[in-house]
Coordinates of C-alpha atoms in Angstrom, one line a residue:
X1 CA 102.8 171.7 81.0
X2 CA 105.5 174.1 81.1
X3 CA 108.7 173.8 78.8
X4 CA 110.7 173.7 81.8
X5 CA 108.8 171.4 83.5
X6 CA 111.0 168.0 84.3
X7 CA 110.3 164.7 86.4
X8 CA 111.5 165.2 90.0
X9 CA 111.0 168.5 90.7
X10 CA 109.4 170.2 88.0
X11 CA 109.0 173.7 87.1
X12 CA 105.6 174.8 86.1
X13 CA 102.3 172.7 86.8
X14 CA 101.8 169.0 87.8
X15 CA 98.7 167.4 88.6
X16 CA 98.4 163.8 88.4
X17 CA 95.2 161.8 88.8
X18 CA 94.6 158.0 88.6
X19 CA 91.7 156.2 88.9
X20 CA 91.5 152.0 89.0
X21 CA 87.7 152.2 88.3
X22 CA 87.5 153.6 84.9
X23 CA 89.4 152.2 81.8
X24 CA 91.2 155.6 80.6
X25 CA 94.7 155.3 80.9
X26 CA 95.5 159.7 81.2
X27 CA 94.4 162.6 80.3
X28 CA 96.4 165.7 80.1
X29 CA 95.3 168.9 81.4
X30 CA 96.8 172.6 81.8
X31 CA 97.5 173.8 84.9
X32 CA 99.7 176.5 86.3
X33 CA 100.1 176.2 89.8
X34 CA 100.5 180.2 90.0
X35 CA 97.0 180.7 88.8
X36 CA 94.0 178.9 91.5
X37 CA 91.5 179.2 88.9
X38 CA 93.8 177.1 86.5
X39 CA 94.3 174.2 89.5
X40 CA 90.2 174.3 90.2
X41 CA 89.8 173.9 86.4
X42 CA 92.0 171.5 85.9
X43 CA 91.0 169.4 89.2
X44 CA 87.6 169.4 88.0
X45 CA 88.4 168.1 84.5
X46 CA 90.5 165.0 86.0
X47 CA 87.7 164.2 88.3
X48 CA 85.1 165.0 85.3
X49 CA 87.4 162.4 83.2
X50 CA 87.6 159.6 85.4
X51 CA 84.7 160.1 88.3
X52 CA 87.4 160.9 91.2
X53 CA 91.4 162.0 92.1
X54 CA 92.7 158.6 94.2
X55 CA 96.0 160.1 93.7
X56 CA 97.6 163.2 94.0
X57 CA 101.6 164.0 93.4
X58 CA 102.5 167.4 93.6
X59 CA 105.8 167.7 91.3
X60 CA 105.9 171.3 90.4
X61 CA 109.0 173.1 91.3
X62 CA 112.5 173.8 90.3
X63 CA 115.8 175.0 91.8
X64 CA 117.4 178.7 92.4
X65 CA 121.3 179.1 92.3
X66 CA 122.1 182.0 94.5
X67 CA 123.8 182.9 97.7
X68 CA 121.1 184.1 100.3
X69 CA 122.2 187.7 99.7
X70 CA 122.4 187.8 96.1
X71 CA 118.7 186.3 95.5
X72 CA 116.4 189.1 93.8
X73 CA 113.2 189.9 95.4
X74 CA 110.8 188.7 92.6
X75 CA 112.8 185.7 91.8
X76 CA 112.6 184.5 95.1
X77 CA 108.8 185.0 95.5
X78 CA 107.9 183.1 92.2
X79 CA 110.4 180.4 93.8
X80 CA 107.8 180.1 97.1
X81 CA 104.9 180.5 94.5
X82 CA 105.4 177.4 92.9
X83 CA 107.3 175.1 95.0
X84 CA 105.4 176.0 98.1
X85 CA 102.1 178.2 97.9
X86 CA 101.6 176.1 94.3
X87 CA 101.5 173.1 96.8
X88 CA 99.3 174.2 99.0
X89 CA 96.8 175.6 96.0
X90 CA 96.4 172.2 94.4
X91 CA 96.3 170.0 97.7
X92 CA 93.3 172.9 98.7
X93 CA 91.4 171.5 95.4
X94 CA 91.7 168.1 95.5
X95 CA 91.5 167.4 99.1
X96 CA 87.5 168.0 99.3
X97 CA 87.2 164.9 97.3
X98 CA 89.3 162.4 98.8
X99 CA 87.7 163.6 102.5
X100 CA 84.3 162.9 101.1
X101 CA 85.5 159.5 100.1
X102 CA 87.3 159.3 103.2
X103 CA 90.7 157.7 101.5
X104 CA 93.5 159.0 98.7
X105 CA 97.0 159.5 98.6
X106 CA 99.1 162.5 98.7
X107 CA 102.6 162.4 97.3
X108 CA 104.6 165.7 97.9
X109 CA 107.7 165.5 95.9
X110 CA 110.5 167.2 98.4
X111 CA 114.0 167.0 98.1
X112 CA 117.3 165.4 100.1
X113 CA 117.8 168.8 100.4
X114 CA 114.5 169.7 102.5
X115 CA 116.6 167.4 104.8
X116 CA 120.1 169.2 104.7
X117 CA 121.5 172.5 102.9
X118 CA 124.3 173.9 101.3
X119 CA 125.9 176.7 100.0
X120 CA 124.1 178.8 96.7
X121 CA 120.7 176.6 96.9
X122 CA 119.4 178.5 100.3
X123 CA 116.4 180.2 99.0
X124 CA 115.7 176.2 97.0
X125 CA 116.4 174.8 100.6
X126 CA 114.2 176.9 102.6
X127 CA 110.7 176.0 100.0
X128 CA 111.5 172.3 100.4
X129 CA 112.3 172.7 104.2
X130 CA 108.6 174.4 104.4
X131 CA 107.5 171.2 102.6
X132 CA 108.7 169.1 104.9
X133 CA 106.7 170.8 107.7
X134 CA 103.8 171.4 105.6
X135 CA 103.6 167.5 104.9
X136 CA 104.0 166.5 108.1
X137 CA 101.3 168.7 109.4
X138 CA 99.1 167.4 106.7
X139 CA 100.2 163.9 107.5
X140 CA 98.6 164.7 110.9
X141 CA 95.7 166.6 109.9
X142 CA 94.2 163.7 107.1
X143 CA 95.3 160.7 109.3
X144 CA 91.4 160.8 110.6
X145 CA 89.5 160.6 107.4
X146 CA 91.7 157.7 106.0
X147 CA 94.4 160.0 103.8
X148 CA 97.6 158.9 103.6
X149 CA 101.1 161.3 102.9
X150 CA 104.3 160.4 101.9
X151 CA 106.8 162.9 101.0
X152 CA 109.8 162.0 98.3
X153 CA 113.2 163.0 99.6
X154 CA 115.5 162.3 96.0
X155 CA 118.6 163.0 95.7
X156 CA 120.7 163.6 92.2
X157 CA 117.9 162.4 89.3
X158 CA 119.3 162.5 86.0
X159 CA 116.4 165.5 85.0
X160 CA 116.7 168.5 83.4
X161 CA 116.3 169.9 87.8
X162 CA 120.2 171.4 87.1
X163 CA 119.8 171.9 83.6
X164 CA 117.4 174.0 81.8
X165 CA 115.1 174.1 85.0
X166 CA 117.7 175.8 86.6
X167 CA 117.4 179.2 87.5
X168 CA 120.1 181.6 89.0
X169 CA 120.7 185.0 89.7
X170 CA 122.7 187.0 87.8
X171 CA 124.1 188.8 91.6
X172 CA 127.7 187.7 91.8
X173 CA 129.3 188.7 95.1
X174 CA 132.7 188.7 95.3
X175 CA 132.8 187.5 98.9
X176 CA 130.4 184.9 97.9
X177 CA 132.9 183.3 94.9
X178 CA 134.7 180.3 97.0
X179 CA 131.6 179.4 98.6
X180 CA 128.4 179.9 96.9
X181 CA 130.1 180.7 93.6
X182 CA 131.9 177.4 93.3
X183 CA 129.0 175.3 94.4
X184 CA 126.9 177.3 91.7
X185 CA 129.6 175.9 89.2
X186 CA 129.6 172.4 90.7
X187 CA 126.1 172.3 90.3
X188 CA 125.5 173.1 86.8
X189 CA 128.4 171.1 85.9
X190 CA 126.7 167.4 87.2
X191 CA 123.8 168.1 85.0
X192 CA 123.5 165.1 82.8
X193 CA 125.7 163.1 84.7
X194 CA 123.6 163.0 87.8
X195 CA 123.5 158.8 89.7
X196 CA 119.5 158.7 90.1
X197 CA 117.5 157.2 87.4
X198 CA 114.3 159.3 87.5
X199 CA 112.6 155.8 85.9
X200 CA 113.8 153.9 88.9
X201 CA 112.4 156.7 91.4
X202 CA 109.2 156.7 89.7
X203 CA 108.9 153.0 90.0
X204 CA 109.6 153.3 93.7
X205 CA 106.9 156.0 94.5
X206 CA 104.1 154.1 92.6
X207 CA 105.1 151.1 95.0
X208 CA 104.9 153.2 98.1
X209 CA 101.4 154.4 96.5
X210 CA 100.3 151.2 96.1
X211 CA 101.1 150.5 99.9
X212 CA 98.5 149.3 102.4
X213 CA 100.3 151.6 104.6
X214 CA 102.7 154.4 102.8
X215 CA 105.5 155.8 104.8
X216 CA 105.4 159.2 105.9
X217 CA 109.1 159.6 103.9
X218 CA 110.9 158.1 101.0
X219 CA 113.8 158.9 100.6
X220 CA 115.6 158.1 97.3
X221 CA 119.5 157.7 96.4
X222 CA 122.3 156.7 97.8
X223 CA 123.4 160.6 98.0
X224 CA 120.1 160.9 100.1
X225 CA 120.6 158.3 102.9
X226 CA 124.6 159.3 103.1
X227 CA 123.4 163.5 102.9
X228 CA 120.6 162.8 105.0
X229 CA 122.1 160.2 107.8
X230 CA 125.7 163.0 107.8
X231 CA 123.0 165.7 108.3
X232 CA 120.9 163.5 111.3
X233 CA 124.5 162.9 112.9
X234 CA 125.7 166.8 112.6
X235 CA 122.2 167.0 114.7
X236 CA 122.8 165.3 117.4
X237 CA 126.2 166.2 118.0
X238 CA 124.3 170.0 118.3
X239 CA 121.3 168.7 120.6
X240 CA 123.7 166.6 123.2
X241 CA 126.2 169.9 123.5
X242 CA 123.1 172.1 123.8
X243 CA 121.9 169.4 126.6
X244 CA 125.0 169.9 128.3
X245 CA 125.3 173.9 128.3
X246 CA 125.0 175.7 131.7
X247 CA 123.0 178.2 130.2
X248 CA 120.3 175.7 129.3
X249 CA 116.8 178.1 129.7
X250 CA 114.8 175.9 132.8
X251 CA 113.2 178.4 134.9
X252 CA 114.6 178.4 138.0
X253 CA 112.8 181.4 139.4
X254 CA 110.0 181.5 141.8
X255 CA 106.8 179.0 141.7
X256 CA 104.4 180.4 139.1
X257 CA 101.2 181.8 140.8
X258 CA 98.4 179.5 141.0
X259 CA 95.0 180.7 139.4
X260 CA 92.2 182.2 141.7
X261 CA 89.5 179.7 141.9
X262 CA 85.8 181.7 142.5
X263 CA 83.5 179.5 143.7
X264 CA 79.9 180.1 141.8
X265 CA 77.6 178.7 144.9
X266 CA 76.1 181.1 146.9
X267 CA 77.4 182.1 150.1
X268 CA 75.0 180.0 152.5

């Protein structure tokens, strides 16, 4: 564990494995998600420890306050390193086992805002937008060999996500002040005072866990459903004026040419 790692969206490593056949309650590891040979050791251990991983959350990661523009290169990348590529480094050493065993569950812990996106949180946005995809790919992918995926959507937690977690760039751009500047504010400011009780949302993924047949999402908050259904409706005011544009791009051209069949018999 990091000291900056927090419940919800946590940055630094988080590995958790449960087992119902062995009478250890947890074991803590070390794990950086940055480092693969730290998420094989560690993966190893748990399944050393208690014979198997049923149970796999993925809960590394933490914010970024920055307009798009003012986010620094490296900053950015360690961003994707642990709230995305970390992701996929863990789920690439526990997945073996729970194909073998042909069941497990796979908990990606997301965000309301892999859903929707403001202002000063765009580089944050775009890693939980790829875990969106990513889950639902994987969702697809370990369907077959009895896998199930569920990916958590919270909204405001009461965790240290906008406190000490918080990272931000020190790029201030004057043209950026009344938009991404005064939502970087904003956001610091509800730290502490957030309306999501991380206890509650950790009650509530352990009984989607528990599910005979998790849902693909979860989404958690009453600022998630209202962000989330505001985002949906913003959508399909977008589709149904892009289904009514002229300019809509259905070829209209000429037949496509049909492929030239060659006949392998012999001429008689």
């Amino acid at each position: 564990m990091t000291p900056d790692q927090t419940p919800g969206d946590a940055g630094g490593p988080a590995v958790s494995a449960r087992t119902r056949a062995r009478s250890a309650v947890s074991s803590a590891l070390p794990l950086d998600v940055t480092d693969p040979a730290s998420v094989v050791a560690a993966a190893e251990g748990a399944e050393q420890e208690f014979g198997r991983i049923d149970i796999l959350v993925n809960n590394a990661g933490y914010g970024y306050l920055a307009a798009v523009e003012e986010g620094e290169d490296a900053a950015v990348r360690a961003l994707y390193d642990t709230n995305v590529h970390g992701v996929v480094t863990v789920l690439k050493a526990v997945l073996p086992g729970t194909r073998e065993r042909r069941s497990g569950r796979i908990v990606n812990i997301s965000s309301s805002g892999g859903l929707a996106a403001f202002a000063a949180t765009g580089h944050y946005h775009a890693t939980k937008f790829a875990l969106e995809g990513l889950s639902e790919s994987l969702a697809a992918e370990v369907a077959p060999p009895g896998i199930a995926v569920t990916v958590v959507e919270p909204g405001g937690l009461r965790t240290q996500w906008a406190g000490t977690s918080m990272r931000q760039s020190p790029t201030r751009l004057a043209d950026y002040e009344q938009t991404a500047g005064r939502r970087r504010a904003a956001t610091l400011a509800v730290s502490g005072r957030q309306p999501g009780d991380p206890v509650r949302a950790a009650a509530a993924i352990a009984a989607v866990v528990d599910a005979a047949a998790p849902p693909l999402r979860l989404l958690l908050g009453s600022d998630a459903l209202a962000g989330t259904r505001a985002r949906l409706e913003r959508l399909r005011h977008e589709i149904d004026a892009n289904e009514a544009s002229p300019a809509a791009p259905t070829w209209s051209g000429p037949p496509e040419p049909r492929p030239l069949t060659v006949s392998r018999h012999a001429a008689p």
